[in-house]
Tab-separated table of C-alpha atoms in Angstrom:
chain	number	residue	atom	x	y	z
L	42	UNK	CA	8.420	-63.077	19.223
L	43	UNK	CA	4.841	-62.461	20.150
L	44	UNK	CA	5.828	-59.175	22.496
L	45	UNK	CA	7.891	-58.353	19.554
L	46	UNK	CA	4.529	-58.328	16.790
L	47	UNK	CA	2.562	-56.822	19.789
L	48	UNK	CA	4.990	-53.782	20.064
L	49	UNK	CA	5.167	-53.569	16.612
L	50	UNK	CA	1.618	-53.607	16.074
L	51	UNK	CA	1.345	-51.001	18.825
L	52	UNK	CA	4.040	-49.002	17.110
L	53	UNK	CA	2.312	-48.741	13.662
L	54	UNK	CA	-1.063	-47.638	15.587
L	55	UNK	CA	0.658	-44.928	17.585
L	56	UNK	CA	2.234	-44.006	14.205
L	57	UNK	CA	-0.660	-44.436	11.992
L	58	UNK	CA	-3.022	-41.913	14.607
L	59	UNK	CA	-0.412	-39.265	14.412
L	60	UNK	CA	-0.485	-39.189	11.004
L	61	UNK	CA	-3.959	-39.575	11.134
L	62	UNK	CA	-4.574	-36.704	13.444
L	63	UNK	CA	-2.193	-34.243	12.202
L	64	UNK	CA	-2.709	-34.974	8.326
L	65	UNK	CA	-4.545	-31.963	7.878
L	66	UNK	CA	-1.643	-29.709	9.652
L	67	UNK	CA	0.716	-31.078	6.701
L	68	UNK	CA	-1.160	-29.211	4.416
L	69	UNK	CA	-0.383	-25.904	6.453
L	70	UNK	CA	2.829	-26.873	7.140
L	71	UNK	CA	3.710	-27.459	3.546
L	72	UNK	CA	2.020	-24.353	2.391
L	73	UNK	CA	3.445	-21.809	4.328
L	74	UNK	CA	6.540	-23.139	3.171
L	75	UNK	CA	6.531	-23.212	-0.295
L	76	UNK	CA	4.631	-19.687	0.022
L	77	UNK	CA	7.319	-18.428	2.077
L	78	UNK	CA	10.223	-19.695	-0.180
L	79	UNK	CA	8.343	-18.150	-3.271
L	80	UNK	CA	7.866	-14.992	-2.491
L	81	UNK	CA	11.445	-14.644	-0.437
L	82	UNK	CA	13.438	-15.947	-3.669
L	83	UNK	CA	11.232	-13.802	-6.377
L	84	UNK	CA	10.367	-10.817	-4.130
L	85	UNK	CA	13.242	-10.400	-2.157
L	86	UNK	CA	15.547	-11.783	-4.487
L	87	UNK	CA	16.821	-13.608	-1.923
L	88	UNK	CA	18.424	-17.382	-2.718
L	89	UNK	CA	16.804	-20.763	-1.780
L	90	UNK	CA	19.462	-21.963	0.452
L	91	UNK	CA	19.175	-18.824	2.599
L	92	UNK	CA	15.726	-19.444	3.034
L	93	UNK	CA	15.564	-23.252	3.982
L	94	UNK	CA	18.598	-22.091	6.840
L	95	UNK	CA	16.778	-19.378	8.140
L	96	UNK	CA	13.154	-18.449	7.493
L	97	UNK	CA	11.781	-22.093	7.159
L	98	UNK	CA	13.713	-23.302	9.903
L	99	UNK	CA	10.895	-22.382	12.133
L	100	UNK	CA	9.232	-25.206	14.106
L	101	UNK	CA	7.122	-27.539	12.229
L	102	UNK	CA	8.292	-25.962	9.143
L	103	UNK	CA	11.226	-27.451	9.252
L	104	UNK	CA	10.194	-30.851	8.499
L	105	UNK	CA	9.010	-29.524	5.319
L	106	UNK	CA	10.772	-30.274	2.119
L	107	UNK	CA	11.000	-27.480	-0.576
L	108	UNK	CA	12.196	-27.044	-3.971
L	109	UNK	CA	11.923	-24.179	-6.409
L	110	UNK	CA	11.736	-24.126	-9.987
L	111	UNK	CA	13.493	-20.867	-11.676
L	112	UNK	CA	11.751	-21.114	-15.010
L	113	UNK	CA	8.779	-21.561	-13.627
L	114	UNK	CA	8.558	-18.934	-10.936
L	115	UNK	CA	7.731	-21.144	-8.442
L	116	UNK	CA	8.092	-23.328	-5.459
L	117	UNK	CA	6.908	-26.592	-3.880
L	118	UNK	CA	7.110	-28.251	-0.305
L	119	UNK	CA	6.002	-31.580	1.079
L	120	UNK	CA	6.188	-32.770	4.245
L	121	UNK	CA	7.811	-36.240	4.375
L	122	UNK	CA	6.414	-36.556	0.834
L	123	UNK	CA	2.885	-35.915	1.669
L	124	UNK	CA	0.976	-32.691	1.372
L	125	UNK	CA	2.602	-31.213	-2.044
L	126	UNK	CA	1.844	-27.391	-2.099
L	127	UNK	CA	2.940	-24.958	-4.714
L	128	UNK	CA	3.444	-21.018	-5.063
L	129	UNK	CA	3.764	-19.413	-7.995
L	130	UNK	CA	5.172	-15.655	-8.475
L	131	UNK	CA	3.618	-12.921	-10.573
L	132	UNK	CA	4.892	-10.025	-11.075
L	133	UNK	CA	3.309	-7.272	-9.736
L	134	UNK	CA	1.439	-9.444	-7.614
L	135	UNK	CA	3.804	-11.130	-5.414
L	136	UNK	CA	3.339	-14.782	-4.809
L	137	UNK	CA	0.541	-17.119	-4.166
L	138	UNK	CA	-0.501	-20.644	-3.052
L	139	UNK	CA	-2.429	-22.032	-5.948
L	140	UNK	CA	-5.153	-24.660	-5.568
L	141	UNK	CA	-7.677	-25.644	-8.239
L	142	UNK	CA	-9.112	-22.563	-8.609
L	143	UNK	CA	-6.087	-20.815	-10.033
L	144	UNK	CA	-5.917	-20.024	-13.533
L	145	UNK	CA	-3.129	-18.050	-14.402
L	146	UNK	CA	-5.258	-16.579	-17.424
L	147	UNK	CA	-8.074	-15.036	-15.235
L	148	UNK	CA	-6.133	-12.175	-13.615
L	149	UNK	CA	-3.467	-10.932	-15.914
L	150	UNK	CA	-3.910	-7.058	-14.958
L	151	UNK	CA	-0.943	-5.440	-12.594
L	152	UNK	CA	-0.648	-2.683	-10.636
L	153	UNK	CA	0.445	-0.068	-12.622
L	154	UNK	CA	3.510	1.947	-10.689
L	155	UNK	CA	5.555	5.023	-11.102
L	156	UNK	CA	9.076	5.684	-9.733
L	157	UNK	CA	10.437	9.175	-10.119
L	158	UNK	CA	14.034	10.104	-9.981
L	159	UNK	CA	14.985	13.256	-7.501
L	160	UNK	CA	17.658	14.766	-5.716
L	161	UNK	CA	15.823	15.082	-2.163
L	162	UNK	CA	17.959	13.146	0.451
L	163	UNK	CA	16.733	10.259	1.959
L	164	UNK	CA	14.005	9.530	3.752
L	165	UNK	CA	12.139	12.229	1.628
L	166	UNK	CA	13.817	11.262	-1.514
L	167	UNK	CA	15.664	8.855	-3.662
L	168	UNK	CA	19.075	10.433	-3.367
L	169	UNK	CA	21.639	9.583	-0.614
L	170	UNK	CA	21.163	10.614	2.933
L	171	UNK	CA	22.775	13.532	4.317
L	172	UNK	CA	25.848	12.890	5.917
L	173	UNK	CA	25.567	15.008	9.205
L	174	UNK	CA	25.821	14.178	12.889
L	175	UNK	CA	23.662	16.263	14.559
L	176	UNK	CA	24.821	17.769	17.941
L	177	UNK	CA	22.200	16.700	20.299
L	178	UNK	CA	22.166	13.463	19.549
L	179	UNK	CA	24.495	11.374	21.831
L	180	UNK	CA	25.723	8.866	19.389
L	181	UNK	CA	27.322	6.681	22.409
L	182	UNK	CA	23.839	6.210	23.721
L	183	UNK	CA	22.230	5.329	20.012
L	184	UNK	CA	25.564	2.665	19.208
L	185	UNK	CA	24.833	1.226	22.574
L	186	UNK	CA	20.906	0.384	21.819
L	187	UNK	CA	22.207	-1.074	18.167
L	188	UNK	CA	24.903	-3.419	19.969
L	189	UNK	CA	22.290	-4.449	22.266
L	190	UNK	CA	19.429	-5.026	19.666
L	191	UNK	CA	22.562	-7.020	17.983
L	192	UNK	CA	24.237	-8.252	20.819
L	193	UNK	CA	22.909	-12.212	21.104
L	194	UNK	CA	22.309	-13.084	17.423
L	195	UNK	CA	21.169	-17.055	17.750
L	196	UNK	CA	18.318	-15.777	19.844
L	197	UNK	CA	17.191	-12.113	19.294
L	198	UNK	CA	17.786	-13.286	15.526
L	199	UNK	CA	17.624	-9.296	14.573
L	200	UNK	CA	18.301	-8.499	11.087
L	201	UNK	CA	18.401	-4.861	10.198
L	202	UNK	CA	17.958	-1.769	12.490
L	203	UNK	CA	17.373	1.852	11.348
L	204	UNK	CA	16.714	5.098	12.997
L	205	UNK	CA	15.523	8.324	11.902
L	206	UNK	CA	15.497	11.649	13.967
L	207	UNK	CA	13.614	14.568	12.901
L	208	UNK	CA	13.722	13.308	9.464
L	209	UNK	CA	17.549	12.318	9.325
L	210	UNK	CA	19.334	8.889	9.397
L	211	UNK	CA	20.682	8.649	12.144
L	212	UNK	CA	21.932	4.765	12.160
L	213	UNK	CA	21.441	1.717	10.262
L	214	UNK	CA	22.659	-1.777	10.903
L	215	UNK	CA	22.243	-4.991	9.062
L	216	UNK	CA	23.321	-8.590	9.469
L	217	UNK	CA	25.410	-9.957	6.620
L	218	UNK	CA	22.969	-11.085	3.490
L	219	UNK	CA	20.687	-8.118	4.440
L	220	UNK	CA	21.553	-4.083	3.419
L	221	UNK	CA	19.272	-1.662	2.993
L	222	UNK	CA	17.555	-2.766	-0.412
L	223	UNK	CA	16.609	-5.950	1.024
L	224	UNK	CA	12.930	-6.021	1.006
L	225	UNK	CA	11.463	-7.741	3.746
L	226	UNK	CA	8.168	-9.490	4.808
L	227	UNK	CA	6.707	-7.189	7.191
L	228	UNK	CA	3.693	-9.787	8.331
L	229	UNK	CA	1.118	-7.745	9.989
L	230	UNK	CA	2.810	-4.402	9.689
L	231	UNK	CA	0.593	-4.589	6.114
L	232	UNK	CA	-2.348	-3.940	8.551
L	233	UNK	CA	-1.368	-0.480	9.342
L	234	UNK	CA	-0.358	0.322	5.334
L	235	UNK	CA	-4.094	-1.090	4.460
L	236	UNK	CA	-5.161	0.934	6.792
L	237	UNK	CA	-3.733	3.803	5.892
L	238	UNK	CA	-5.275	3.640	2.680
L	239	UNK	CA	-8.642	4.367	4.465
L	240	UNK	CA	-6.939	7.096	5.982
L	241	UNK	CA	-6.297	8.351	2.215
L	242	UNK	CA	-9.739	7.965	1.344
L	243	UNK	CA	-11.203	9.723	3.760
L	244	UNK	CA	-8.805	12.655	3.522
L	245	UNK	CA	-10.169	12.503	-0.218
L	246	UNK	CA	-13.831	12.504	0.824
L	247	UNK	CA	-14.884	9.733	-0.339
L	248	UNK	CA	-15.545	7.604	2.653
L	249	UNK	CA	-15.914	7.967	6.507
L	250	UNK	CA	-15.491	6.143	9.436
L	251	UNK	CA	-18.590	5.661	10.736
L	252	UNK	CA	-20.439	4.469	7.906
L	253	UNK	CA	-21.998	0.906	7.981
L	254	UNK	CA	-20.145	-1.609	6.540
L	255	UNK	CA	-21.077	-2.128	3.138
L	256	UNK	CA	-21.787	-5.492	3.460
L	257	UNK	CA	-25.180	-7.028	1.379
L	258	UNK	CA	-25.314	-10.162	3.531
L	259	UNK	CA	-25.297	-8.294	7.148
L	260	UNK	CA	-28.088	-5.529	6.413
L	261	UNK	CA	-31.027	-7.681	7.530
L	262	UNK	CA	-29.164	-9.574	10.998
L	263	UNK	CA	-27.454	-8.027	13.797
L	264	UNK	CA	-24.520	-7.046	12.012
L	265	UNK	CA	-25.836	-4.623	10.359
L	266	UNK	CA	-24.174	-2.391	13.136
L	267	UNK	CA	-20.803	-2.510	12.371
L	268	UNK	CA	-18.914	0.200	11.032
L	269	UNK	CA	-15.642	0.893	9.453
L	270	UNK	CA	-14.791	2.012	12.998
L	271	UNK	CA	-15.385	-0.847	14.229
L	272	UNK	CA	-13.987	-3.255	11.584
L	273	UNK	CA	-10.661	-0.790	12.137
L	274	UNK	CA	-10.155	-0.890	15.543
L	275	UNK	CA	-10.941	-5.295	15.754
L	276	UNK	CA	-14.300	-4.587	17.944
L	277	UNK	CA	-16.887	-5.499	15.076
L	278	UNK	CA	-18.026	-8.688	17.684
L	279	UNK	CA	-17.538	-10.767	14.666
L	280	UNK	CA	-16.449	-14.317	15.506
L	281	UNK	CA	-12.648	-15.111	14.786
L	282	UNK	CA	-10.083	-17.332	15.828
L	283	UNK	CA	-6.653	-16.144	15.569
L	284	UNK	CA	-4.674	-19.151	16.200
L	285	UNK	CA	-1.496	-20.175	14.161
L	286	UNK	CA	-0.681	-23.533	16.090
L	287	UNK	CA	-3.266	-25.659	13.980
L	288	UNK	CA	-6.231	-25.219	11.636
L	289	UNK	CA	-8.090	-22.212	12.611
L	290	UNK	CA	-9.840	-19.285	10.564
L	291	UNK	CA	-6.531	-17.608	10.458
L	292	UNK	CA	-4.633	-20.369	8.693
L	293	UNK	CA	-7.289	-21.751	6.703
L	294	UNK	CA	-7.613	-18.448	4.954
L	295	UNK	CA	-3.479	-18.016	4.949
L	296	UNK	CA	-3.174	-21.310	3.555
L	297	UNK	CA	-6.025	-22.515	1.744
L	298	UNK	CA	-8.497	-19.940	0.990
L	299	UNK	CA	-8.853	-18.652	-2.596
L	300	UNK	CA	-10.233	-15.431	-2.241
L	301	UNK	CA	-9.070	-14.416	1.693
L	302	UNK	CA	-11.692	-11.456	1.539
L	303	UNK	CA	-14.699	-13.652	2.420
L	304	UNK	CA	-13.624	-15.589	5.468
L	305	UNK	CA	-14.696	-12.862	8.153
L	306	UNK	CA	-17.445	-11.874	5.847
L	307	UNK	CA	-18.948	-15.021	6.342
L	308	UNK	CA	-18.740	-15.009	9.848
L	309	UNK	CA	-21.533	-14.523	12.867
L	310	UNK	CA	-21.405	-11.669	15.784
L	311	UNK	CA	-20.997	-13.087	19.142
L	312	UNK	CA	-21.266	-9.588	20.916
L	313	UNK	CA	-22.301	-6.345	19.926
L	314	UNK	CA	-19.617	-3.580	18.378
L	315	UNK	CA	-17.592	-2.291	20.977
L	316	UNK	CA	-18.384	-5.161	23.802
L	317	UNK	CA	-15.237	-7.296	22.672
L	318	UNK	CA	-12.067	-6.859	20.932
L	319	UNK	CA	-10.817	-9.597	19.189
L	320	UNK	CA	-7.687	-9.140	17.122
L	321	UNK	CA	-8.390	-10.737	13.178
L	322	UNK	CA	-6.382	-10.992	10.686
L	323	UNK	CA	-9.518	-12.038	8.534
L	324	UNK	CA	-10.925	-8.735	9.337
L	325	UNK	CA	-8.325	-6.454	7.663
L	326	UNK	CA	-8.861	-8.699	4.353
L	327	UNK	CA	-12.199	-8.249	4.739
L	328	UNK	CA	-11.413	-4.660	4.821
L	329	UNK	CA	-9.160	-5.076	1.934
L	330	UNK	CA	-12.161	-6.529	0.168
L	331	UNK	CA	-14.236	-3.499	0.837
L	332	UNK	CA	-11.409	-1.303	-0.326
L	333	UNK	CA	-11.786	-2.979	-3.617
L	334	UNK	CA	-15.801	-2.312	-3.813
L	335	UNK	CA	-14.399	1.608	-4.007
L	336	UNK	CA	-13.083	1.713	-6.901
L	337	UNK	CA	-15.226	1.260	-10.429
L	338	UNK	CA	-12.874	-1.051	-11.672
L	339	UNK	CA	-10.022	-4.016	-10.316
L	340	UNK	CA	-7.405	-2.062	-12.434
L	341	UNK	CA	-8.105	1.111	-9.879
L	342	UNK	CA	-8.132	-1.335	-7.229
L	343	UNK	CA	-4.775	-2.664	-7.771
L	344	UNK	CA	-3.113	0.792	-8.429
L	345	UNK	CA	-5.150	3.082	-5.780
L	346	UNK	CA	-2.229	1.704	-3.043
L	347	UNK	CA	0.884	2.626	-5.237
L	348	UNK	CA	-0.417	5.887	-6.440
L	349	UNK	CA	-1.845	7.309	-3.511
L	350	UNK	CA	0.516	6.130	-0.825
L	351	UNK	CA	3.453	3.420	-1.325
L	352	UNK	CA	5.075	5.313	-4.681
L	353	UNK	CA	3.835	8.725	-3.619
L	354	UNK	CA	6.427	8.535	-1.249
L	355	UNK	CA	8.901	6.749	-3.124
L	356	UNK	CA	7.994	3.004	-1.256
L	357	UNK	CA	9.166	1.770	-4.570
L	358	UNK	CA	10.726	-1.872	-3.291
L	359	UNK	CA	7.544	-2.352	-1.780
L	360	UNK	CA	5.226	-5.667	-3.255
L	361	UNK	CA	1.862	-6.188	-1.737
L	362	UNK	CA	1.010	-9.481	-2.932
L	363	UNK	CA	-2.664	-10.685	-3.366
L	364	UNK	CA	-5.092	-14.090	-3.622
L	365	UNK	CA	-6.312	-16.328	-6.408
L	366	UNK	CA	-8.805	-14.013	-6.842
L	367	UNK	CA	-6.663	-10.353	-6.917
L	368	UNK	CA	-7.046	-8.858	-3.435
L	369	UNK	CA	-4.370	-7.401	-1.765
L	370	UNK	CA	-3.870	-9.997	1.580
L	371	UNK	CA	-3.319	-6.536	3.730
L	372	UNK	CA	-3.472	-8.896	6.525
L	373	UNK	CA	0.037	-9.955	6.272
L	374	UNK	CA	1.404	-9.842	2.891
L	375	UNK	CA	3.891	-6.085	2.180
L	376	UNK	CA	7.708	-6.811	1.620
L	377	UNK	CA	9.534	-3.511	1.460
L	378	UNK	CA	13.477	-2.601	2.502
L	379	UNK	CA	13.922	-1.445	5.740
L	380	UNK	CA	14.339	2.262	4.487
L	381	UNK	CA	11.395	2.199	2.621
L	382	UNK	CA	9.267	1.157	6.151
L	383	UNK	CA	10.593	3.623	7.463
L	384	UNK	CA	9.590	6.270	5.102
L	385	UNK	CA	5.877	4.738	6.129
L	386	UNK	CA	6.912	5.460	9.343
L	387	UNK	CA	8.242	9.085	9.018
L	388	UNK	CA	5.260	9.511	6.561
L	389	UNK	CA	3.119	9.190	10.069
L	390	UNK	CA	5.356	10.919	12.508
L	391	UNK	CA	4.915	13.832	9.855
L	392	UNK	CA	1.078	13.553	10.256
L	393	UNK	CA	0.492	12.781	6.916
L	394	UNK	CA	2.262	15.464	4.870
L	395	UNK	CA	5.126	14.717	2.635
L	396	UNK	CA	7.308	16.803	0.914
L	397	UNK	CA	4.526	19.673	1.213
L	398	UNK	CA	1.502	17.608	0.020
L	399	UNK	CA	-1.241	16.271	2.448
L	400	UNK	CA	-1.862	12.559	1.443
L	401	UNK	CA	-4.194	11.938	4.857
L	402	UNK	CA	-5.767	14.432	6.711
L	403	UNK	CA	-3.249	15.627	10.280
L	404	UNK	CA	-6.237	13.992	12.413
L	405	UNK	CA	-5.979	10.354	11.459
L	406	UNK	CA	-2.741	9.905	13.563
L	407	UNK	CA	-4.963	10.908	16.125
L	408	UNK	CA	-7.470	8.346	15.170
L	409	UNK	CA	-5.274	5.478	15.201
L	410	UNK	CA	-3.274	6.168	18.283
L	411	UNK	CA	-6.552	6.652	20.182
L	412	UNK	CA	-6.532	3.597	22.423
L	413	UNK	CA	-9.806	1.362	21.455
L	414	UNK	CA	-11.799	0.008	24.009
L	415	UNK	CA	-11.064	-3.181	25.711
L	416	UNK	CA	-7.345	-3.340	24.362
L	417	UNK	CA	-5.823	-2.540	27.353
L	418	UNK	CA	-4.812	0.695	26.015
L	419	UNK	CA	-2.088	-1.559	22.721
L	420	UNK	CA	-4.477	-1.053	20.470
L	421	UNK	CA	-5.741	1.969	18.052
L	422	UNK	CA	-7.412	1.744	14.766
L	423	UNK	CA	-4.360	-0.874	12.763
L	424	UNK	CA	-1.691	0.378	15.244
L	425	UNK	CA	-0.475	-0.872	17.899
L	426	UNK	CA	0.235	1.719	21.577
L	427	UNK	CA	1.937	2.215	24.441
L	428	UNK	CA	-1.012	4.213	25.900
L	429	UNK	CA	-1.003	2.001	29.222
L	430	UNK	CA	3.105	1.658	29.260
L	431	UNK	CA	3.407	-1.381	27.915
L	432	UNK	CA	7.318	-0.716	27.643
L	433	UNK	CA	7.676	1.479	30.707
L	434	UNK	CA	10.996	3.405	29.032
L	435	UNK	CA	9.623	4.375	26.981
L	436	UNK	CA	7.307	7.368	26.011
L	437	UNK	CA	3.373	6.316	26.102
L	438	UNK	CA	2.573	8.917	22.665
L	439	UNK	CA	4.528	5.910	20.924
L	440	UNK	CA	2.677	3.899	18.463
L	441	UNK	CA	3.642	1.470	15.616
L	442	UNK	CA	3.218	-0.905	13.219
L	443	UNK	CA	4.012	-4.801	14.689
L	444	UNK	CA	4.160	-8.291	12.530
L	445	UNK	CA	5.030	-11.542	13.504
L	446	UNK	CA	8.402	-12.951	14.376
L	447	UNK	CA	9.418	-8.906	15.475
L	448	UNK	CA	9.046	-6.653	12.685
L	449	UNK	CA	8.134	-2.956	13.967
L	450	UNK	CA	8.300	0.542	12.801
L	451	UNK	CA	8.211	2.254	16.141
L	452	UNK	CA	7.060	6.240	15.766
L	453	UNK	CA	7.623	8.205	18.874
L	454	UNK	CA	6.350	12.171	18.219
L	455	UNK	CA	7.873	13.396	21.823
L	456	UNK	CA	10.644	12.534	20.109
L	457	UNK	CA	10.728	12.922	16.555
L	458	UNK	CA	11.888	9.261	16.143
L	459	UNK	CA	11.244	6.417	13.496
L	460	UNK	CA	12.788	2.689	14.763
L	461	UNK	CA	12.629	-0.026	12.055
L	462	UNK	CA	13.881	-3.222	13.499
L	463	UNK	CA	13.394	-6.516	11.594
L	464	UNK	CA	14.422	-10.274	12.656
L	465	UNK	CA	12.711	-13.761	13.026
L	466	UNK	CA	12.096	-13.746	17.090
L	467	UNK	CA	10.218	-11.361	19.338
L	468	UNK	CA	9.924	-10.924	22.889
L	469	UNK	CA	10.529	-12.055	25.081
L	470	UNK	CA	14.228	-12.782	23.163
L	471	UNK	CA	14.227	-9.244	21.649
L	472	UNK	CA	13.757	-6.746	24.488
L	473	UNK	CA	12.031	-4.325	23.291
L	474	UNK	CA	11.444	-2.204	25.768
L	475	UNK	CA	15.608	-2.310	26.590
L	476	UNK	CA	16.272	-1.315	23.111
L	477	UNK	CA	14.152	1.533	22.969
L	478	UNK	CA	14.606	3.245	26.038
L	479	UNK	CA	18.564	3.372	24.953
L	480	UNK	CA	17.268	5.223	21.901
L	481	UNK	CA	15.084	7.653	23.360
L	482	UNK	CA	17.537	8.462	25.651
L	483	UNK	CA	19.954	9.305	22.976
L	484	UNK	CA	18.171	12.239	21.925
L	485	UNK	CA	16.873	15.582	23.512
């Protein structure tokens, strides 16, 4: 009886330091779950059930407990009944985890948006793609890469694949609850279309790279130094932990942060611009913050992305969703169908001209595929490379957009290709580099 009480008593210890230790995790836990269920049942229209089986069923997640409320527009997760976090949706603005700083009567502007009806083909237009095979393309070759991006679904977990060739689609494929007006989260692929946006701006003349960043608090300390540039290529030497396995900077701002613009703002240089690069999510919402300070009002703010970019070139399923306090998260935070990423991505191999108009000057490809220093040659300005062949089959001009769990729009200019794969795993279970190099070999 007395070993009994003592392993007992041992028991509830052991128990009572786990939950002690890893009490603040719950809070994570629970949050990216009920985030991730709101925005994937009133963004992506997506139901409940579909994502409990599949998106939260991601480790640690999974012990989470969510339930969403339809007239409410929102969701709420615990993790063994601890921890309660809720999203709610707004339209316009996507979803968000509210704390006690929400008040759903402070920000009640939305991005105003325009959709146009036409009768270009797709990727161009709205209408329907041309149906045409085009003779040097070896079809054999491009159905082999999409059975092999396909080919072991429990662990390359791919859901959609699309290709374009010199403008023309080629080949789509996508898993059964998935076509090709499914929007999907494309995690830190919303780097490269924040990005872009500075791109836009600086094709309009109204900003350049290599200005200071206008930042009051860093204009009297050693940070003073860092530029755009810098802030765009991850080498401001700005502190940053990028860590999604516990608390860190990253999910603290993901998770609990109100307004996600201040967290690298806040933050000390541990090396000069250029000595380090240090890949931060908390930097591109910094950058999203400064994107705001352009504009003379939030109402520009909010619509400056749709009207200069995303509905310019008819992204219309695309949502960015922003904070408590209105920015867009352009860390991680753009859902958009597969075809409509890869009109981003033709919108690039095209060098910035669509249909005849030049939304960012022919140049800024060149900026953002230029490798940044200390990357190891996978890194530009928001885009990821192949400079230093990463993925030896493939050509090194390639560069793209990545987010987490796979998501990539692949642009290769030697060969006029666009690649849009989505799914839930990355390498090493989806071989990139295998996939590819079937492509490019597919065409001339």
């Amino acid at each position: 009886m007395k070993l009994l009480k003592r392993v007992l008593l041992l028991l509830i210890i052991v128990i009572g330091a786990a939950i002690y230790f890893n009490y603040p995790k719950l809070n994570i836990i629970s949050g990216y779950a009920a985030k991730n269920m709101a925005s994937g049942v009133f963004v992506a229209q997506r139901s409940a059930a579909s994502m409990n089986q599949y998106d939260n069923s991601a480790p640690l997640i999974e012990i989470a407990s969510t339930e969403v409320n339809e007239s409410e527009e929102s969701a709420s997760s615990t993790v063994y009944g601890l921890m309660e976090r809720t999203a709610v949706y707004r339209d316009g603005l996507g979803a968000v985890l509210i704390n006690d700083d929400y008040d759903p009567e402070k920000l009640t502007i939305r991005p105003q948006r325009t959709q146009l009806a036409d009768t270009i083909p797709y990727p161009y237009g709205q209408a329907a793609p041309i149906d045409s095979v085009l003779p040097e393309v070896n079809m054999d070759q491009i159905n082999k890469a999409i059975a092999m991006a396909f080919a072991e679904p429990e662990t390359q977990k791919t859901r959609t694949l699309l290709i374009l060739y010199k403008g023309h689609l080629i080949a789509e494929k996508y898993i059964n609850g998935f076509d090709k007006d499914t929007p999907i989260l494309g995690w830190s692929m919303t780097k490269s279309v924040l990005a872009t946006c500075y791109g836009i701006l600086e094709h309009q003349g109204k900003l350049e790279m290599d200005w200071p960043a206008p930042i009051p608090e860093w204009k009297d300390d050693e940070r003073k130094n860092i530029t755009l540039n810098h802030l765009l290529r991850m080498q401001s030497g700005l502190a940053w932990d990028e860590d999604y396995t516990g608390i860190s900077d990253v999910t603290r701002m993901l998770f609990l942060d109100s307004d996600m613009t201040q967290a690298q703002r806040n933050k000390k240089a541990i090396a000069e611009p250029t000595e380090v690069w240090n890949y931060s999510s908390g930097t591109t919402n910094l950058l999203s913050g400064i994107l705001r300070q352009q504009f003379r009002s939030h109402q520009e703010y909010l619509d400056f992305p749709y009207s200069a970019l995303i509905d310019k070139i008819g992204m219309y399923s695309m949502v960015l969703e922003a904070d408590i306090a209105g920015n867009y998260v352009g860390s991680s935070y753009a859902w958009a169908s597969t075809r409509d990423w890869a009109r981003f991505g033709q919108l690039h191999l095209d060098r910035g001209n669509w249909n005849g108009e030049q939304l960012f000057d022919s140049t800024w490809v060149d900026y953002i595929s230029e490798p940044t220093a200390n990357s190891d040659g996978t890194y530009g300005a928001h885009f990821w490379l192949n400079a230093e062949g990463k993925y030896p089959d493939v050509p090194k001009d390639m560069f793209s957009c990545n987010g987490f769990e796979g998501q990539h729009v692949f642009m290769i200019p030697s060969k006029d290709l666009v690649v849009v794969r989505t799914g839930l795993a990355e390498e090493p279970y989806f071989d990139i580099n295998g996939v590819l190099s079937n492509i490019v070999k597919a065409v001339p």
